[in-house]
Amino acid sequence: MSLPKACIFDLDGVIVDTVPAHYTAWKAMADEVGVPFDEKENENLKGVSRFDSMKHILSLGNIEKSDEEIQAYTERKNSIYVDIISSMTPSDILPGVIDFIDTLEANDIAIAIGSASKNTPQILKCVGLDKVFKVIVDGNQITKSKPNPEVFLKGAERLGFQPKECVVLEDAISGVKAAKDGGMKCIGVGSPEVLSQADIVVDDLTNVDIDFLKALYSNEELHQA
Ligand code: BG6
Ligand code: MG
C-alpha cells in the first residue's frame, strides 16, 4: 500500500484555529476557582472533553466538586467559547487545509472528522466546510474522550476502512495517543517535543501533500516538513 485510503482530521487546532478561544474560556473558569492556568497547562486539555477538562482544572487545585457543579462550570465555559467562535468565518481555516483537502479529493482519498467537540457541526458551518467530509464523528457521538481511540475507530468503521488504512491529523497529545493506540498512522500538527508519539510532526498542513503521504506509508525516513 503506497497511499492511505482515508485521512481523519481532528478539528480544533488542525482545521480551525479555535485553540485560543478554548484557552480564553478555560482560563476564565480556572480564575473563578482560583487555580493557576497557562497555555502550557492548556496542552493537557486539547482533545479532552468538556467535563474531563473541568475535572482536570479542579484537580490542579485539589478542589472537589460534585458532577452537577462540574457540569455547571462546563456550561458557563461553553457559553464564553461559543460567543467567541460564533463570529468565525472561512478565514479562520488554518494554512494548507483547503489545498490538502483538494489534493485528497483529487486522489480519491476519503476524508473524515474525528473530534471531541460537541460544537463540531456549528464550527464546520461557520467556516463553510459542513458539506465537505464524508464522515463526521464528534463529541456528540462518542462515550470515551481521547486518548481513548473510540472517535477514530468509529470514523474508520463508518468510512469502511481498516485503522491501518487511515492517517490521523492531530494537534493534541491525547489525540496522537488515541490514533496510535487505534492502530493508525498519525501526523502531528504542532511541536515535535510535545507530540513525540506522532509518526511525523509538521508546523501546519502547508507542506503535506501526496508525496508526503506516500513516504509516510512506505516507512521512509521522514523529516519535519
Ligand atoms: C477538543 C478540544 O477538540 O474538543 C478541547 O481540543 C475541547 O479543548 C473538546 O475541550 C470538547 O469541545 P467542546 O466544543 O465540545 O467543548
Ligand atoms: Mg485538536
Coordinates of N, CA and C and ligand atoms in Angstrom, one line a residue:
M1 N 0.9 -1.2 0.0 CA 0.0 0.0 0.0 C 0.9 1.2 0.0
S2 N 0.7 2.1 -1.0 CA 1.6 3.3 -1.0 C 0.8 4.5 -0.6
L3 N -0.5 4.4 -0.5 CA -1.2 5.6 0.0 C -2.3 5.2 1.0
P4 N -2.7 6.0 1.9 CA -3.8 5.7 2.8 C -5.1 5.7 2.0
K5 N -6.1 5.0 2.5 CA -7.4 5.1 1.9 C -8.2 6.3 2.4
A6 N -7.8 6.8 3.6 CA -8.6 7.9 4.2 C -7.7 8.7 5.2
C7 N -8.0 10.0 5.3 CA -7.4 10.8 6.3 C -8.5 11.3 7.3
I8 N -8.3 11.1 8.6 CA -9.2 11.5 9.6 C -8.7 12.7 10.3
F9 N -9.4 13.9 10.2 CA -8.9 15.1 10.7 C -9.5 15.4 12.1
D10 N -8.6 15.7 13.0 CA -9.1 16.4 14.2 C -9.6 17.8 13.8
L11 N -10.4 18.4 14.5 CA -11.0 19.7 14.1 C -10.2 20.9 14.8
D12 N -10.3 21.0 16.1 CA -9.8 22.1 16.8 C -8.2 22.1 16.8
G13 N -7.7 23.1 16.2 CA -6.2 23.2 16.1 C -5.6 22.5 14.9
V14 N -6.4 21.8 14.1 CA -5.9 21.2 12.9 C -6.6 21.9 11.7
I15 N -7.9 22.0 11.7 CA -8.6 22.6 10.6 C -8.9 24.1 10.9
V16 N -9.3 24.3 12.2 CA -9.6 25.7 12.6 C -8.8 26.1 13.8
D17 N -8.6 27.4 13.9 CA -7.8 28.0 14.9 C -8.7 28.3 16.2
T18 N -9.2 27.3 16.8 CA -10.1 27.5 17.9 C -9.3 27.4 19.3
V19 N -8.1 27.0 19.2 CA -7.3 26.8 20.4 C -7.3 28.1 21.3
P20 N -7.1 29.3 20.8 CA -7.1 30.4 21.7 C -8.4 30.7 22.3
A21 N -9.5 30.4 21.6 CA -10.9 30.6 22.2 C -11.1 29.6 23.3
H22 N -10.7 28.3 23.1 CA -10.8 27.3 24.2 C -10.0 27.8 25.4
Y23 N -8.8 28.3 25.2 CA -7.9 28.7 26.3 C -8.5 29.9 27.0
T24 N -9.0 30.9 26.3 CA -9.6 32.0 27.0 C -10.8 31.6 27.9
A25 N -11.6 30.7 27.4 CA -12.8 30.2 28.2 C -12.4 29.4 29.4
W26 N -11.4 28.5 29.2 CA -11.0 27.7 30.3 C -10.2 28.5 31.4
K27 N -9.5 29.5 30.9 CA -8.8 30.4 31.8 C -9.8 31.1 32.7
A28 N -10.9 31.5 32.1 CA -12.0 32.2 32.9 C -12.5 31.3 34.1
M29 N -12.6 30.0 33.7 CA -13.1 29.0 34.7 C -12.0 28.8 35.8
A30 N -10.8 28.7 35.3 CA -9.7 28.4 36.3 C -9.5 29.6 37.2
D31 N -9.7 30.9 36.7 CA -9.6 32.1 37.5 C -10.7 32.0 38.6
E32 N -11.9 31.6 38.1 CA -13.0 31.6 39.0 C -12.8 30.6 40.2
V33 N -12.2 29.5 40.0 CA -11.9 28.6 41.1 C -10.6 28.8 41.7
G34 N -9.8 29.8 41.2 CA -8.6 30.2 41.9 C -7.4 29.2 41.6
V35 N -7.4 28.6 40.4 CA -6.3 27.7 40.0 C -5.4 28.3 39.0
P36 N -4.1 28.4 39.2 CA -3.2 28.9 38.2 C -3.3 28.1 36.9
F37 N -3.4 28.8 35.7 CA -3.6 28.0 34.5 C -3.0 28.9 33.4
D38 N -2.1 28.2 32.6 CA -1.4 28.9 31.5 C -1.5 28.1 30.2
E39 N -0.9 28.6 29.1 CA -1.0 27.9 27.8 C -0.3 26.6 27.8
K40 N 0.7 26.4 28.7 CA 1.4 25.1 28.7 C 0.4 24.1 29.3
E41 N -0.2 24.5 30.4 CA -1.2 23.6 31.0 C -2.4 23.3 30.1
N42 N -2.7 24.2 29.2 CA -3.8 24.1 28.3 C -3.5 22.9 27.3
E43 N -2.2 22.6 27.0 CA -1.9 21.5 26.2 C -2.5 20.2 26.6
N44 N -2.6 20.1 28.0 CA -3.2 18.8 28.5 C -4.7 18.7 28.3
L45 N -5.3 19.9 28.0 CA -6.8 19.8 27.8 C -7.2 19.6 26.3
K46 N -6.2 19.8 25.4 CA -6.5 19.7 24.0 C -7.0 18.2 23.7
G47 N -8.1 18.1 23.0 CA -8.6 16.8 22.6 C -9.5 16.2 23.7
V48 N -9.5 16.8 24.9 CA -10.2 16.2 26.1 C -11.6 16.8 26.2
S49 N -12.6 16.0 26.6 CA -14.0 16.5 26.6 C -14.1 17.6 27.6
R50 N -15.2 18.4 27.5 CA -15.5 19.5 28.4 C -15.5 19.1 29.8
F51 N -16.2 18.0 30.1 CA -16.3 17.6 31.5 C -15.0 17.1 32.1
D52 N -14.2 16.3 31.3 CA -12.9 15.9 31.8 C -11.9 17.1 31.9
S53 N -12.1 18.1 31.1 CA -11.2 19.2 31.1 C -11.4 20.0 32.4
M54 N -12.7 20.2 32.8 CA -13.0 20.9 34.0 C -12.5 20.1 35.2
K55 N -12.7 18.8 35.2 CA -12.2 17.9 36.3 C -10.7 18.1 36.4
H56 N -10.0 18.2 35.2 CA -8.5 18.4 35.3 C -8.2 19.7 35.9
I57 N -8.8 20.8 35.6 CA -8.5 22.1 36.2 C -8.7 22.0 37.7
L58 N -9.8 21.4 38.1 CA -10.1 21.3 39.6 C -9.0 20.5 40.3
S59 N -8.6 19.4 39.6 CA -7.6 18.6 40.2 C -6.2 19.3 40.4
L60 N -6.0 20.3 39.5 CA -4.7 21.1 39.7 C -4.7 21.8 41.0
G61 N -5.9 22.2 41.5 CA -6.0 22.9 42.8 C -6.5 22.0 43.9
N62 N -6.5 20.7 43.7 CA -7.1 19.7 44.6 C -8.4 20.1 45.1
I63 N -9.3 20.6 44.2 CA -10.6 21.0 44.6 C -11.6 19.9 44.2
E64 N -12.5 19.7 45.2 CA -13.6 18.7 45.0 C -14.9 19.4 44.6
K65 N -15.5 18.9 43.6 CA -16.8 19.5 43.2 C -17.7 18.3 42.8
S66 N -19.0 18.4 43.0 CA -19.9 17.4 42.5 C -20.0 17.4 41.0
D67 N -20.5 16.3 40.5 CA -20.7 16.2 39.0 C -21.6 17.3 38.5
E68 N -22.6 17.7 39.3 CA -23.6 18.7 38.9 C -22.9 20.1 38.8
E69 N -22.0 20.3 39.8 CA -21.2 21.6 39.8 C -20.3 21.7 38.6
I70 N -19.6 20.5 38.4 CA -18.7 20.5 37.2 C -19.5 20.7 35.9
Q71 N -20.6 20.1 35.8 CA -21.5 20.3 34.7 C -21.8 21.8 34.5
A72 N -22.1 22.5 35.6 CA -22.5 23.9 35.5 C -21.3 24.8 35.1
Y73 N -20.1 24.4 35.5 CA -18.9 25.1 35.0 C -18.7 24.9 33.5
T74 N -18.9 23.7 33.1 CA -18.7 23.4 31.6 C -19.7 24.2 30.8
E75 N -20.9 24.3 31.3 CA -21.9 25.1 30.6 C -21.5 26.6 30.5
R76 N -21.0 27.1 31.6 CA -20.6 28.5 31.5 C -19.4 28.7 30.6
K77 N -18.4 27.7 30.7 CA -17.2 27.7 29.8 C -17.7 27.7 28.3
N78 N -18.7 26.8 28.1 CA -19.1 26.7 26.7 C -19.8 28.0 26.2
S79 N -20.5 28.7 27.1 CA -21.2 29.9 26.5 C -20.1 31.0 26.2
I80 N -19.1 31.0 27.0 CA -18.0 32.0 26.7 C -17.4 31.6 25.3
Y81 N -17.1 30.3 25.2 CA -16.4 29.8 24.0 C -17.3 30.0 22.7
V82 N -18.6 29.7 22.9 CA -19.5 29.8 21.7 C -19.6 31.2 21.3
D83 N -19.6 32.2 22.3 CA -19.7 33.6 21.9 C -18.5 34.0 21.1
I84 N -17.3 33.4 21.4 CA -16.1 33.8 20.6 C -16.2 33.2 19.2
I85 N -16.5 31.9 19.2 CA -16.4 31.2 17.9 C -17.6 31.5 16.9
S86 N -18.6 32.1 17.4 CA -19.8 32.3 16.5 C -19.5 33.3 15.4
S87 N -18.4 34.1 15.6 CA -18.1 35.0 14.6 C -17.0 34.5 13.6
M88 N -16.7 33.2 13.7 CA -15.7 32.6 12.8 C -16.2 32.6 11.4
T89 N -15.2 32.7 10.5 CA -15.5 32.7 9.0 C -14.5 31.7 8.3
P90 N -14.7 31.5 7.0 CA -13.7 30.7 6.3 C -12.2 31.2 6.5
S91 N -12.0 32.4 6.9 CA -10.7 33.0 7.1 C -10.0 32.4 8.3
D92 N -10.8 31.7 9.1 CA -10.2 31.0 10.3 C -9.7 29.6 10.0
I93 N -9.9 29.2 8.8 CA -9.3 27.8 8.4 C -7.8 28.0 8.4
L94 N -7.1 27.0 9.0 CA -5.7 27.1 9.2 C -4.9 26.9 7.8
P95 N -3.7 27.4 7.7 CA -2.9 27.3 6.5 C -2.8 25.9 5.9
G96 N -3.0 25.7 4.6 CA -2.7 24.5 4.0 C -3.9 23.5 4.0
V97 N -4.9 23.8 4.8 CA -6.0 22.8 5.0 C -6.8 22.6 3.6
I98 N -7.2 23.7 3.1 CA -8.0 23.6 1.9 C -7.3 23.0 0.7
D99 N -6.0 23.3 0.5 CA -5.3 22.7 -0.6 C -5.1 21.2 -0.3
F100 N -4.8 20.9 0.9 CA -4.7 19.4 1.2 C -6.0 18.7 1.0
I101 N -7.1 19.2 1.4 CA -8.4 18.6 1.2 C -8.6 18.4 -0.3
D102 N -8.3 19.4 -1.1 CA -8.5 19.3 -2.6 C -7.6 18.2 -3.1
T103 N -6.3 18.1 -2.6 CA -5.4 17.1 -3.1 C -6.0 15.7 -2.8
L104 N -6.5 15.5 -1.6 CA -7.0 14.2 -1.1 C -8.2 13.8 -2.0
E105 N -9.1 14.8 -2.3 CA -10.2 14.5 -3.1 C -9.8 14.1 -4.5
A106 N -8.8 14.8 -5.1 CA -8.3 14.5 -6.4 C -7.7 13.2 -6.5
N107 N -7.2 12.6 -5.4 CA -6.5 11.3 -5.4 C -7.4 10.2 -4.8
D108 N -8.7 10.6 -4.7 CA -9.7 9.6 -4.2 C -9.4 9.0 -2.8
I109 N -8.9 9.9 -2.0 CA -8.7 9.5 -0.6 C -9.8 10.1 0.3
A110 N -10.5 9.3 1.0 CA -11.7 9.8 1.7 C -11.3 10.6 2.9
I111 N -12.2 11.6 3.3 CA -11.8 12.4 4.4 C -13.0 12.4 5.4
A112 N -12.5 12.4 6.7 CA -13.5 12.4 7.8 C -13.0 13.3 8.9
I113 N -13.9 13.6 9.8 CA -13.6 14.4 11.0 C -13.7 13.4 12.2
G114 N -12.7 13.5 13.1 CA -12.7 12.8 14.4 C -12.4 13.8 15.5
S115 N -13.4 14.4 16.1 CA -13.2 15.5 17.1 C -14.0 15.2 18.4
A116 N -13.4 15.6 19.5 CA -14.1 15.5 20.8 C -15.2 16.6 20.9
S117 N -15.2 17.6 20.0 CA -16.0 18.7 20.3 C -17.5 18.5 19.9
K118 N -18.4 18.9 20.8 CA -19.8 18.8 20.6 C -20.2 20.0 19.7
N119 N -19.3 21.0 19.6 CA -19.6 22.2 18.7 C -19.2 22.0 17.3
T120 N -18.8 20.8 16.9 CA -18.3 20.5 15.6 C -19.2 20.9 14.5
P121 N -20.5 20.6 14.5 CA -21.4 21.0 13.4 C -21.5 22.5 13.2
Q122 N -21.5 23.2 14.3 CA -21.6 24.7 14.2 C -20.3 25.3 13.7
I123 N -19.2 24.8 14.1 CA -17.9 25.3 13.6 C -17.8 25.0 12.1
L124 N -18.1 23.8 11.7 CA -17.9 23.5 10.3 C -18.8 24.4 9.4
K125 N -20.0 24.7 9.9 CA -20.9 25.5 9.2 C -20.4 27.0 9.1
C126 N -19.9 27.5 10.2 CA -19.3 28.8 10.3 C -18.2 29.0 9.2
V127 N -17.3 28.0 9.1 CA -16.2 28.1 8.2 C -16.5 27.5 6.8
G128 N -17.7 27.1 6.6 CA -18.1 26.7 5.2 C -17.6 25.3 4.8
L129 N -17.3 24.4 5.8 CA -16.9 23.1 5.5 C -17.9 22.0 5.9
D130 N -19.1 22.4 6.1 CA -20.1 21.4 6.6 C -20.5 20.4 5.6
K131 N -20.3 20.6 4.3 CA -20.7 19.6 3.3 C -19.5 18.8 2.7
V132 N -18.3 19.0 3.3 CA -17.1 18.5 2.7 C -16.7 17.1 3.1
F133 N -16.9 16.7 4.4 CA -16.4 15.5 4.9 C -17.4 14.3 4.7
K134 N -16.9 13.2 4.3 CA -17.7 12.0 4.1 C -18.3 11.5 5.4
V135 N -17.5 11.5 6.4 CA -18.0 11.1 7.7 C -17.6 12.1 8.8
I136 N -18.5 12.3 9.7 CA -18.1 13.2 10.8 C -18.4 12.5 12.1
V137 N -17.4 12.3 12.9 CA -17.6 11.7 14.3 C -17.2 12.8 15.2
D138 N -18.1 13.2 16.1 CA -17.8 14.3 17.0 C -18.2 13.9 18.5
G139 N -18.0 14.9 19.4 CA -18.3 14.7 20.8 C -19.7 14.3 21.1
N140 N -20.6 14.5 20.2 CA -22.0 14.1 20.4 C -22.2 12.6 20.2
Q141 N -21.2 11.9 19.6 CA -21.4 10.5 19.2 C -20.5 9.6 19.9
I142 N -19.7 10.1 20.8 CA -18.7 9.2 21.5 C -18.9 9.2 23.0
T143 N -18.5 8.1 23.6 CA -18.7 8.0 25.1 C -17.3 8.1 25.8
K144 N -16.2 7.9 25.0 CA -14.9 8.0 25.7 C -14.1 9.0 25.0
S145 N -13.5 9.9 25.9 CA -12.7 11.0 25.4 C -11.4 10.5 24.9
K146 N -10.7 11.2 24.0 CA -9.3 11.0 23.7 C -8.5 11.1 25.0
P147 N -7.6 10.3 25.3 CA -6.8 9.4 24.4 C -7.4 8.1 24.1
N148 N -8.7 7.8 24.5 CA -9.3 6.6 24.0 C -9.5 6.7 22.5
P149 N -9.2 5.6 21.8 CA -9.3 5.7 20.3 C -10.7 5.7 19.7
E150 N -11.7 5.6 20.5 CA -13.1 5.4 20.0 C -13.4 6.3 18.9
V151 N -13.1 7.6 19.0 CA -13.6 8.6 17.9 C -13.0 8.2 16.6
F152 N -11.7 7.8 16.6 CA -11.0 7.5 15.3 C -11.5 6.1 14.8
L153 N -11.6 5.1 15.7 CA -12.1 3.8 15.3 C -13.5 3.9 14.7
K154 N -14.3 4.7 15.3 CA -15.7 4.9 14.7 C -15.6 5.5 13.3
G155 N -14.7 6.5 13.2 CA -14.5 7.1 11.9 C -14.1 6.1 10.8
A156 N -13.1 5.3 11.2 CA -12.6 4.3 10.2 C -13.7 3.3 9.8
E157 N -14.5 2.9 10.9 CA -15.5 1.9 10.6 C -16.6 2.5 9.7
R158 N -17.0 3.8 10.0 CA -18.0 4.4 9.2 C -17.6 4.7 7.7
L159 N -16.2 4.9 7.6 CA -15.7 5.0 6.2 C -15.6 3.7 5.5
G160 N -15.6 2.6 6.3 CA -15.5 1.3 5.7 C -14.0 0.9 5.5
F161 N -13.1 1.4 6.3 CA -11.7 1.0 6.1 C -11.1 0.5 7.5
Q162 N -10.0 -0.2 7.3 CA -9.3 -0.7 8.5 C -8.5 0.5 9.1
P163 N -8.3 0.5 10.4 CA -7.5 1.5 11.0 C -6.2 1.8 10.3
K164 N -5.5 0.7 9.9 CA -4.2 0.9 9.3 C -4.2 1.5 7.9
E165 N -5.4 1.6 7.4 CA -5.6 2.3 6.1 C -5.8 3.8 6.2
C166 N -5.9 4.2 7.5 CA -6.2 5.6 7.8 C -5.1 6.4 8.4
V167 N -5.0 7.7 8.0 CA -4.0 8.6 8.7 C -4.8 9.6 9.5
V168 N -4.4 9.8 10.7 CA -5.0 10.8 11.5 C -4.1 12.1 11.6
L169 N -4.8 13.2 11.5 CA -4.0 14.5 11.7 C -4.5 15.1 13.0
E170 N -3.5 15.4 13.9 CA -3.9 15.7 15.3 C -2.9 16.8 15.9
D171 N -3.4 17.7 16.7 CA -2.6 18.7 17.4 C -2.5 18.4 18.9
A172 N -3.2 17.4 19.4 CA -3.2 17.2 20.8 C -2.4 15.9 21.2
I173 N -1.8 16.0 22.4 CA -1.1 14.8 22.9 C -2.1 13.7 23.0
S174 N -3.2 14.0 23.6 CA -4.3 12.9 23.8 C -4.7 12.3 22.5
G175 N -4.8 13.2 21.4 CA -5.3 12.7 20.1 C -4.3 11.9 19.4
V176 N -3.0 12.2 19.5 CA -1.9 11.4 18.9 C -1.9 10.0 19.6
K177 N -2.1 10.0 20.9 CA -2.1 8.7 21.6 C -3.3 7.9 21.1
A178 N -4.4 8.6 21.0 CA -5.7 7.9 20.5 C -5.4 7.2 19.1
A179 N -4.8 8.0 18.2 CA -4.6 7.5 16.9 C -3.6 6.3 16.9
K180 N -2.5 6.4 17.6 CA -1.6 5.3 17.7 C -2.1 4.1 18.4
D181 N -2.9 4.3 19.5 CA -3.5 3.1 20.2 C -4.6 2.5 19.3
G182 N -5.1 3.3 18.4 CA -6.1 2.7 17.4 C -5.5 2.0 16.2
G183 N -4.2 2.1 16.1 CA -3.5 1.4 15.0 C -3.4 2.2 13.8
M184 N -3.4 3.5 13.9 CA -3.3 4.4 12.7 C -2.0 5.1 12.7
K185 N -1.7 5.5 11.5 CA -0.5 6.5 11.3 C -1.0 7.8 11.8
C186 N -0.1 8.6 12.3 CA -0.5 9.9 12.8 C 0.5 11.0 12.4
I187 N -0.1 12.1 11.8 CA 0.7 13.3 11.5 C 0.4 14.3 12.6
G188 N 1.3 14.6 13.4 CA 1.1 15.6 14.5 C 1.2 17.0 13.9
V189 N 0.4 17.9 14.3 CA 0.4 19.3 13.9 C 0.8 20.2 15.1
G190 N 2.0 20.7 15.1 CA 2.4 21.5 16.3 C 3.9 21.2 16.5
S191 N 4.2 21.0 17.8 CA 5.6 20.9 18.2 C 6.1 19.5 18.4
P192 N 7.2 19.1 17.7 CA 7.7 17.7 17.9 C 8.0 17.3 19.3
E193 N 8.4 18.3 20.1 CA 8.7 17.9 21.5 C 7.4 17.5 22.2
V194 N 6.3 18.3 21.9 CA 5.0 18.0 22.6 C 4.4 16.7 22.0
L195 N 4.5 16.5 20.7 CA 3.7 15.4 20.0 C 4.7 14.3 19.7
S196 N 5.5 13.9 20.6 CA 6.6 13.0 20.3 C 6.1 11.6 19.9
Q197 N 4.9 11.3 20.2 CA 4.4 9.9 19.8 C 3.9 9.9 18.4
A198 N 3.8 11.0 17.7 CA 3.3 11.0 16.3 C 4.4 10.4 15.4
D199 N 4.0 9.9 14.2 CA 4.9 9.4 13.2 C 5.8 10.5 12.7
I200 N 5.2 11.6 12.5 CA 5.9 12.8 12.0 C 5.1 14.0 12.4
V201 N 5.9 15.1 12.6 CA 5.2 16.3 13.1 C 5.5 17.5 12.2
V202 N 4.4 18.2 11.8 CA 4.6 19.4 10.9 C 4.1 20.7 11.7
D203 N 4.5 21.8 11.2 CA 4.0 23.1 11.8 C 2.6 23.3 11.4
D204 N 2.2 23.0 10.2 CA 0.9 23.2 9.7 C 0.8 22.3 8.4
L205 N -0.4 22.4 7.7 CA -0.5 21.4 6.6 C 0.0 22.0 5.3
T206 N 0.7 23.1 5.3 CA 1.1 23.7 4.1 C 2.0 22.8 3.2
N207 N 2.9 22.0 3.8 CA 3.7 21.1 3.0 C 3.4 19.7 3.0
V208 N 2.2 19.4 3.5 CA 1.7 18.0 3.5 C 1.0 17.7 2.2
D209 N 1.6 16.9 1.3 CA 1.0 16.6 0.0 C 1.0 15.1 -0.2
I210 N 0.8 14.7 -1.5 CA 0.7 13.2 -1.8 C 2.1 12.5 -1.6
D211 N 3.1 13.2 -2.0 CA 4.5 12.6 -1.8 C 4.7 12.4 -0.3
F212 N 4.3 13.3 0.5 CA 4.5 13.2 2.0 C 3.7 12.0 2.5
L213 N 2.5 11.8 2.0 CA 1.7 10.6 2.5 C 2.3 9.3 2.0
K214 N 2.8 9.3 0.7 CA 3.4 8.1 0.2 C 4.6 7.7 1.1
A215 N 5.4 8.7 1.4 CA 6.6 8.5 2.2 C 6.2 7.9 3.6
L216 N 5.1 8.5 4.2 CA 4.6 8.0 5.5 C 4.2 6.6 5.4
Y217 N 3.6 6.2 4.3 CA 3.1 4.8 4.1 C 4.2 3.8 3.6
S218 N 5.3 4.3 3.1 CA 6.3 3.4 2.7 C 7.5 3.4 3.8
N219 N 7.1 4.0 5.0 CA 8.1 4.0 6.1 C 9.4 4.6 5.8
E220 N 9.5 5.4 4.8 CA 10.7 6.1 4.5 C 11.0 7.1 5.7
E221 N 12.2 7.4 5.9 CA 12.5 8.3 7.0 C 11.9 9.6 6.6
L222 N 11.2 10.2 7.6 CA 10.5 11.5 7.3 C 11.2 12.6 8.1
H223 N 11.3 13.7 7.5 CA 11.9 14.8 8.2 C 10.8 15.9 8.4
Q224 N 10.9 16.7 9.4 CA 9.9 17.6 9.7 C 9.6 18.5 8.4
A225 N 8.3 18.7 8.0 CA 8.0 19.5 6.9 C 8.1 21.0 7.2
Ligands
BG6_1 C1 -11.5 19.2 21.5 C2 -10.7 20.4 22.0 O1 -11.4 19.2 20.1 O2 -12.8 19.3 21.9 C3 -10.8 20.5 23.6 O3 -9.3 20.2 21.7 C4 -12.3 20.6 23.9 O4 -10.1 21.7 24.0 C5 -13.0 19.4 23.3 O5 -12.5 20.6 25.3 C6 -14.5 19.4 23.6 O6 -15.0 20.6 22.9 P1 -16.5 21.2 23.1 O7 -16.6 22.2 21.9 O8 -17.5 20.1 23.0 O9 -16.5 21.9 24.4
MG2 MG -7.3 19.4 18.4

